[in-house]
Short mmCIF file of C-alpha atoms and ligand atoms in Angstrom, two decimals:
data_model
loop_
_atom_site.label_atom_id
_atom_site.label_comp_id
_atom_site.label_asym_id
_atom_site.label_seq_id
_atom_site.Cartn_x
_atom_site.Cartn_y
_atom_site.Cartn_z
CA UNK A 33 39.76 -141.09 185.29
CA UNK A 34 42.11 -142.73 187.76
CA UNK A 35 45.71 -141.94 188.58
CA UNK A 36 48.04 -143.37 185.89
CA UNK A 37 49.56 -146.60 187.29
CA UNK A 38 53.17 -145.41 187.17
CA UNK A 39 52.48 -142.44 189.41
CA UNK A 40 52.98 -143.06 193.12
CA UNK A 41 49.80 -142.11 195.02
CA UNK A 42 51.96 -141.49 198.12
CA UNK A 43 53.94 -138.80 196.31
CA UNK A 44 51.17 -136.76 194.73
CA UNK A 45 51.66 -133.03 195.38
CA UNK A 46 48.96 -131.66 197.66
CA UNK A 47 49.03 -128.24 196.08
CA UNK A 48 49.93 -127.25 192.51
CA UNK A 49 50.39 -123.65 191.37
CA UNK A 50 50.27 -122.78 187.66
CA UNK A 51 51.46 -119.82 185.63
CA UNK A 52 49.30 -120.12 182.52
CA UNK A 53 51.59 -118.61 179.92
CA UNK A 54 51.49 -118.71 176.13
CA UNK A 55 47.83 -118.05 175.34
CA UNK A 56 48.70 -115.25 172.95
CA UNK A 57 51.40 -117.21 171.14
CA UNK A 58 49.13 -120.24 170.88
CA UNK A 59 46.44 -118.11 169.24
CA UNK A 60 48.92 -116.48 166.85
CA UNK A 61 50.27 -119.90 165.87
CA UNK A 62 46.70 -120.89 164.94
CA UNK A 63 46.09 -117.65 163.01
CA UNK A 64 43.60 -116.52 165.70
CA UNK A 65 43.29 -113.29 167.72
CA UNK A 66 44.94 -113.31 171.18
CA UNK A 67 41.62 -113.47 172.99
CA UNK A 68 40.92 -116.84 171.36
CA UNK A 69 43.98 -118.08 173.25
CA UNK A 70 42.54 -116.89 176.56
CA UNK A 71 39.20 -118.53 175.78
CA UNK A 72 40.93 -121.84 175.06
CA UNK A 73 43.10 -121.27 178.13
CA UNK A 74 40.00 -121.09 180.29
CA UNK A 75 38.84 -124.48 178.92
CA UNK A 76 42.27 -125.93 179.67
CA UNK A 77 42.09 -124.65 183.24
CA UNK A 78 38.67 -126.22 183.75
CA UNK A 79 39.93 -129.59 182.50
CA UNK A 80 43.06 -129.35 184.63
CA UNK A 81 41.03 -128.62 187.75
CA UNK A 82 38.91 -131.71 187.14
CA UNK A 83 41.95 -133.85 186.48
CA UNK A 84 43.70 -132.61 189.65
CA UNK A 85 40.61 -133.43 191.68
CA UNK A 86 40.38 -136.93 190.23
CA UNK A 87 44.07 -137.60 190.85
CA UNK A 88 43.85 -136.63 194.50
CA UNK A 89 45.51 -133.21 194.35
CA UNK A 90 43.94 -131.11 197.10
CA UNK A 91 44.65 -127.58 195.87
CA UNK A 92 45.22 -125.77 192.57
CA UNK A 93 46.19 -122.10 192.41
CA UNK A 94 46.20 -120.38 189.01
CA UNK A 95 47.75 -117.01 188.13
CA UNK A 96 44.97 -115.48 186.06
CA UNK A 97 45.88 -111.77 186.10
CA UNK A 98 48.88 -110.01 187.58
CA UNK A 99 49.16 -106.47 188.92
CA UNK A 100 51.26 -105.79 185.79
CA UNK A 101 48.66 -107.15 183.34
CA UNK A 102 46.69 -103.86 183.44
CA UNK A 103 49.30 -102.57 181.00
CA UNK A 104 47.93 -104.81 178.24
CA UNK A 105 45.67 -103.33 175.53
CA UNK A 106 42.35 -102.23 177.02
CA UNK A 107 40.28 -104.65 174.88
CA UNK A 108 42.34 -107.58 176.13
CA UNK A 109 41.99 -106.51 179.78
CA UNK A 110 38.23 -106.06 179.33
CA UNK A 111 37.96 -109.45 177.67
CA UNK A 112 39.84 -111.16 180.49
CA UNK A 113 37.62 -109.54 183.14
CA UNK A 114 34.54 -110.74 181.26
CA UNK A 115 36.02 -114.20 180.90
CA UNK A 116 36.67 -114.51 184.65
CA UNK A 117 33.14 -113.36 185.40
CA UNK A 118 31.63 -115.72 182.86
CA UNK A 119 33.70 -118.65 184.10
CA UNK A 120 32.49 -118.10 187.66
CA UNK A 121 28.87 -117.58 186.65
CA UNK A 122 28.60 -120.44 184.16
CA UNK A 123 30.67 -123.02 185.97
CA UNK A 124 29.72 -122.29 189.57
CA UNK A 125 26.89 -124.81 189.84
CA UNK A 126 28.98 -127.61 188.33
CA UNK A 127 32.05 -126.78 190.44
CA UNK A 128 29.93 -126.62 193.58
CA UNK A 129 28.41 -129.99 192.78
CA UNK A 130 31.88 -131.46 192.30
CA UNK A 131 32.97 -130.18 195.72
CA UNK A 132 35.28 -127.40 194.54
CA UNK A 133 36.02 -124.68 197.09
CA UNK A 134 36.67 -121.42 195.19
CA UNK A 135 38.91 -118.62 196.48
CA UNK A 136 40.33 -115.51 194.86
CA UNK A 137 43.51 -113.79 195.97
CA UNK A 138 44.84 -110.39 195.00
CA UNK A 139 43.66 -106.79 195.28
CA UNK A 140 40.07 -107.50 194.29
CA UNK A 141 38.94 -103.94 195.06
CA UNK A 142 40.31 -102.74 191.69
CA UNK A 143 38.20 -105.23 189.68
CA UNK A 144 34.90 -104.35 187.98
CA UNK A 145 32.08 -104.32 190.54
CA UNK A 146 30.13 -107.07 188.75
CA UNK A 147 33.19 -109.34 188.89
CA UNK A 148 33.70 -108.59 192.59
CA UNK A 149 30.09 -109.56 193.24
CA UNK A 150 30.50 -112.82 191.31
CA UNK A 151 33.68 -113.63 193.22
CA UNK A 152 32.06 -112.98 196.62
CA UNK A 153 29.07 -115.12 195.65
CA UNK A 154 31.24 -118.03 194.39
CA UNK A 155 33.43 -117.97 197.49
CA UNK A 156 30.49 -117.83 199.90
CA UNK A 157 28.60 -120.60 198.10
CA UNK A 158 31.53 -123.04 198.04
CA UNK A 159 33.25 -122.20 201.33
CA UNK A 160 32.55 -125.60 202.93
CA UNK A 161 33.49 -127.75 199.94
CA UNK A 162 36.38 -130.13 200.39
CA UNK A 163 37.13 -132.06 197.20
CA UNK A 164 39.68 -129.51 195.94
CA UNK A 165 40.59 -125.91 196.81
CA UNK A 166 40.73 -123.84 193.62
CA UNK A 167 42.33 -120.42 194.00
CA UNK A 168 42.40 -117.82 191.24
CA UNK A 169 45.00 -115.08 191.59
CA UNK A 170 43.44 -111.97 190.04
CA UNK A 171 45.13 -108.58 190.20
CA UNK A 172 47.70 -110.41 192.26
CA UNK A 173 51.33 -109.45 192.81
CA UNK A 174 53.55 -110.94 195.46
CA UNK A 175 55.45 -107.76 196.29
CA UNK A 176 52.14 -105.97 196.73
CA UNK A 177 50.92 -108.81 198.99
CA UNK A 178 54.04 -108.76 201.18
CA UNK A 179 54.01 -104.95 201.40
CA UNK A 180 50.36 -105.05 202.43
CA UNK A 181 51.18 -107.60 205.15
CA UNK A 182 54.03 -105.37 206.42
CA UNK A 183 51.70 -102.38 206.55
CA UNK A 184 49.03 -104.30 208.49
CA UNK A 185 51.61 -105.56 210.98
CA UNK A 186 53.15 -102.08 211.34
CA UNK A 187 49.68 -100.80 212.21
CA UNK A 188 49.34 -103.44 214.94
CA UNK A 189 52.68 -102.35 216.39
CA UNK A 190 51.73 -98.69 216.08
CA UNK A 191 48.50 -99.33 217.95
CA UNK A 192 50.44 -101.13 220.68
CA UNK A 193 48.64 -104.45 220.08
CA UNK A 194 51.94 -106.28 219.60
CA UNK A 195 55.56 -105.31 219.95
CA UNK A 196 58.18 -105.57 217.21
CA UNK A 197 59.81 -108.64 218.76
CA UNK A 198 56.58 -110.58 218.21
CA UNK A 199 56.79 -110.21 214.45
CA UNK A 200 57.73 -113.65 213.15
CA UNK A 201 57.15 -115.78 210.03
CA UNK A 202 53.89 -117.19 211.35
CA UNK A 203 52.51 -113.70 211.87
CA UNK A 204 53.60 -112.54 208.40
CA UNK A 205 51.92 -115.61 206.90
CA UNK A 206 48.69 -114.77 208.69
CA UNK A 207 48.62 -111.44 206.87
CA UNK A 208 49.15 -112.88 203.38
CA UNK A 209 46.19 -113.53 201.09
CA UNK A 210 47.01 -117.22 201.41
CA UNK A 211 46.69 -117.38 205.23
CA UNK A 212 45.55 -120.85 206.36
CA UNK A 213 46.54 -122.56 203.09
CA UNK A 214 49.47 -124.88 202.50
CA UNK A 215 52.35 -123.69 200.34
CA UNK A 216 52.46 -125.11 196.78
CA UNK A 217 54.50 -128.31 196.38
CA UNK A 218 54.85 -127.88 192.63
CA UNK A 219 54.84 -124.87 190.32
CA UNK A 220 54.15 -125.42 186.64
CA UNK A 221 54.90 -122.66 184.14
CA UNK A 222 54.11 -123.19 180.48
CA UNK A 223 55.44 -121.74 177.20
CA UNK A 224 59.16 -121.97 177.91
CA UNK A 225 59.47 -118.95 180.22
CA UNK A 226 61.52 -119.65 183.34
CA UNK A 227 60.70 -116.99 185.90
CA UNK A 228 58.26 -116.42 188.75
CA UNK A 229 56.84 -113.08 187.56
CA UNK A 230 55.90 -111.86 191.04
CA UNK A 231 53.81 -114.97 191.83
CA UNK A 232 53.67 -116.39 195.40
CA UNK A 233 57.28 -115.42 196.14
CA UNK A 234 56.98 -116.00 199.89
CA UNK A 235 54.89 -119.16 199.56
CA UNK A 236 57.20 -120.83 197.00
CA UNK A 237 60.38 -120.81 199.09
CA UNK A 238 60.55 -124.63 198.89
CA UNK A 239 58.30 -125.33 195.91
CA UNK A 240 59.56 -127.60 193.13
CA UNK A 241 59.56 -125.86 189.74
CA UNK A 242 58.56 -127.45 186.45
CA UNK A 243 58.87 -125.61 183.16
CA UNK A 244 57.55 -126.85 179.85
CA UNK A 245 57.59 -125.43 176.31
CA UNK A 246 53.92 -126.35 175.80
CA UNK A 247 51.65 -123.29 175.39
CA UNK A 248 49.02 -123.12 178.13
CA UNK A 249 45.99 -123.90 175.90
CA UNK A 250 47.67 -127.22 174.98
CA UNK A 251 48.47 -128.20 178.58
CA UNK A 252 46.38 -131.35 178.82
CA UNK A 253 46.21 -134.41 181.04
CA UNK A 254 49.26 -135.98 179.39
CA UNK A 255 51.22 -132.78 180.09
CA UNK A 256 50.15 -132.84 183.75
CA UNK A 257 51.18 -136.49 183.93
CA UNK A 258 54.67 -135.57 182.63
CA UNK A 259 54.92 -132.78 185.23
CA UNK A 260 53.99 -135.21 188.00
CA UNK A 261 56.48 -137.82 186.78
CA UNK A 262 59.20 -135.17 186.99
CA UNK A 263 58.01 -134.04 190.44
CA UNK A 264 58.06 -137.60 191.78
CA UNK A 265 61.73 -137.95 190.85
CA UNK A 266 62.69 -134.92 192.93
CA UNK A 267 64.40 -135.27 196.28
CA UNK A 268 62.73 -132.69 198.55
CA UNK A 269 65.01 -131.94 201.47
CA UNK A 270 63.73 -128.52 202.60
CA UNK A 271 67.28 -127.43 203.38
CA UNK A 272 68.08 -130.53 205.44
CA UNK A 273 70.57 -133.29 204.80
CA UNK A 274 69.06 -136.60 203.80
CA UNK A 275 69.74 -139.29 206.47
CA UNK A 276 71.96 -142.14 205.29
CA UNK A 277 69.97 -145.36 204.81
CA UNK A 278 72.66 -147.64 206.19
CA UNK A 279 75.69 -146.95 208.34
C1 LIG B 336 49.36 -115.46 179.78
O1 LIG B 336 49.46 -115.70 178.41
C2 LIG B 336 47.97 -115.53 180.20
C3 LIG B 336 47.30 -114.56 180.86
C4 LIG B 336 47.88 -113.27 181.27
C5 LIG B 336 45.88 -114.74 181.19
C6 LIG B 336 45.55 -116.05 181.85
C7 LIG B 336 44.13 -116.27 181.70
C8 LIG B 336 43.58 -117.40 181.27
C9 LIG B 336 44.31 -118.66 181.01
C10 LIG B 336 42.15 -117.36 181.05
C11 LIG B 336 41.46 -118.38 181.86
C12 LIG B 336 41.30 -118.06 183.23
C13 LIG B 336 40.11 -117.84 183.82
C14 LIG B 336 40.06 -117.72 185.26
C15 LIG B 336 38.84 -117.68 183.07
P1 LIG B 336 49.93 -114.52 177.49
O2 LIG B 336 48.72 -113.78 177.02
O3 LIG B 336 50.95 -113.72 178.20
O4 LIG B 336 50.56 -115.29 176.30
P2 LIG B 336 51.80 -114.82 175.43
O5 LIG B 336 52.98 -114.74 176.37
O6 LIG B 336 51.93 -115.90 174.42
O7 LIG B 336 51.43 -113.50 174.83
#
């Protein structure tokens, strides 16, 4: 499964972040219960990960469960927790063989113990893999992450290990869950919603955004291809002025 010929291999995003929205609406549109949408969504994610790897994308970060998602009906929350655990358990061997490095970000301490164990095991097993870095955001919220970083840094100041003048962007970044990873180049959000929903707010300062009406379970290779075509037409200036080609 090679890169489609009209995509420029020099302009492939290194890191894609996805907000997988529309599982519930997809299921309803098929006359199915909401959880069927999440189950199909998990299959879609697996396929997308493989496709990203084959097309030379080095990192994929997926928003699986937000700090606000606990407010969903209990059965749905329980189902999602089971689904994450099952995905890690069933797919670990295959992902490891394909060179996937697995990470999880978020406040993992609030997750069921069995899921925490599965996460720790998956991360430890795949820590040296290099084909693609796959990060699942579970019980993740950006405001929570930034607040946590502030608290940790305040403690360092309080203990006299650093002084306030030493607090800079690099230091803040070191205290985020995503320390040592590159910021996303492209964010994809499905199902027609156009907001960030507390996802990677710091990290996405210069990320290109792509929104599509497709429900997440239908987000296939063709849909990724369309997102990449759009991304490759963007002019990324990072706040600078583009130099004139000729005087
Ligand atoms: C948003 O759709 C989706 C979620 C909150 C859950 C995302 C989880 C998956 C895609 C499951 C696969 C992931 C793993 C790691 C196994 P929604 O339920 O808000 O849809 P709606 O807006 O149509 O109701």
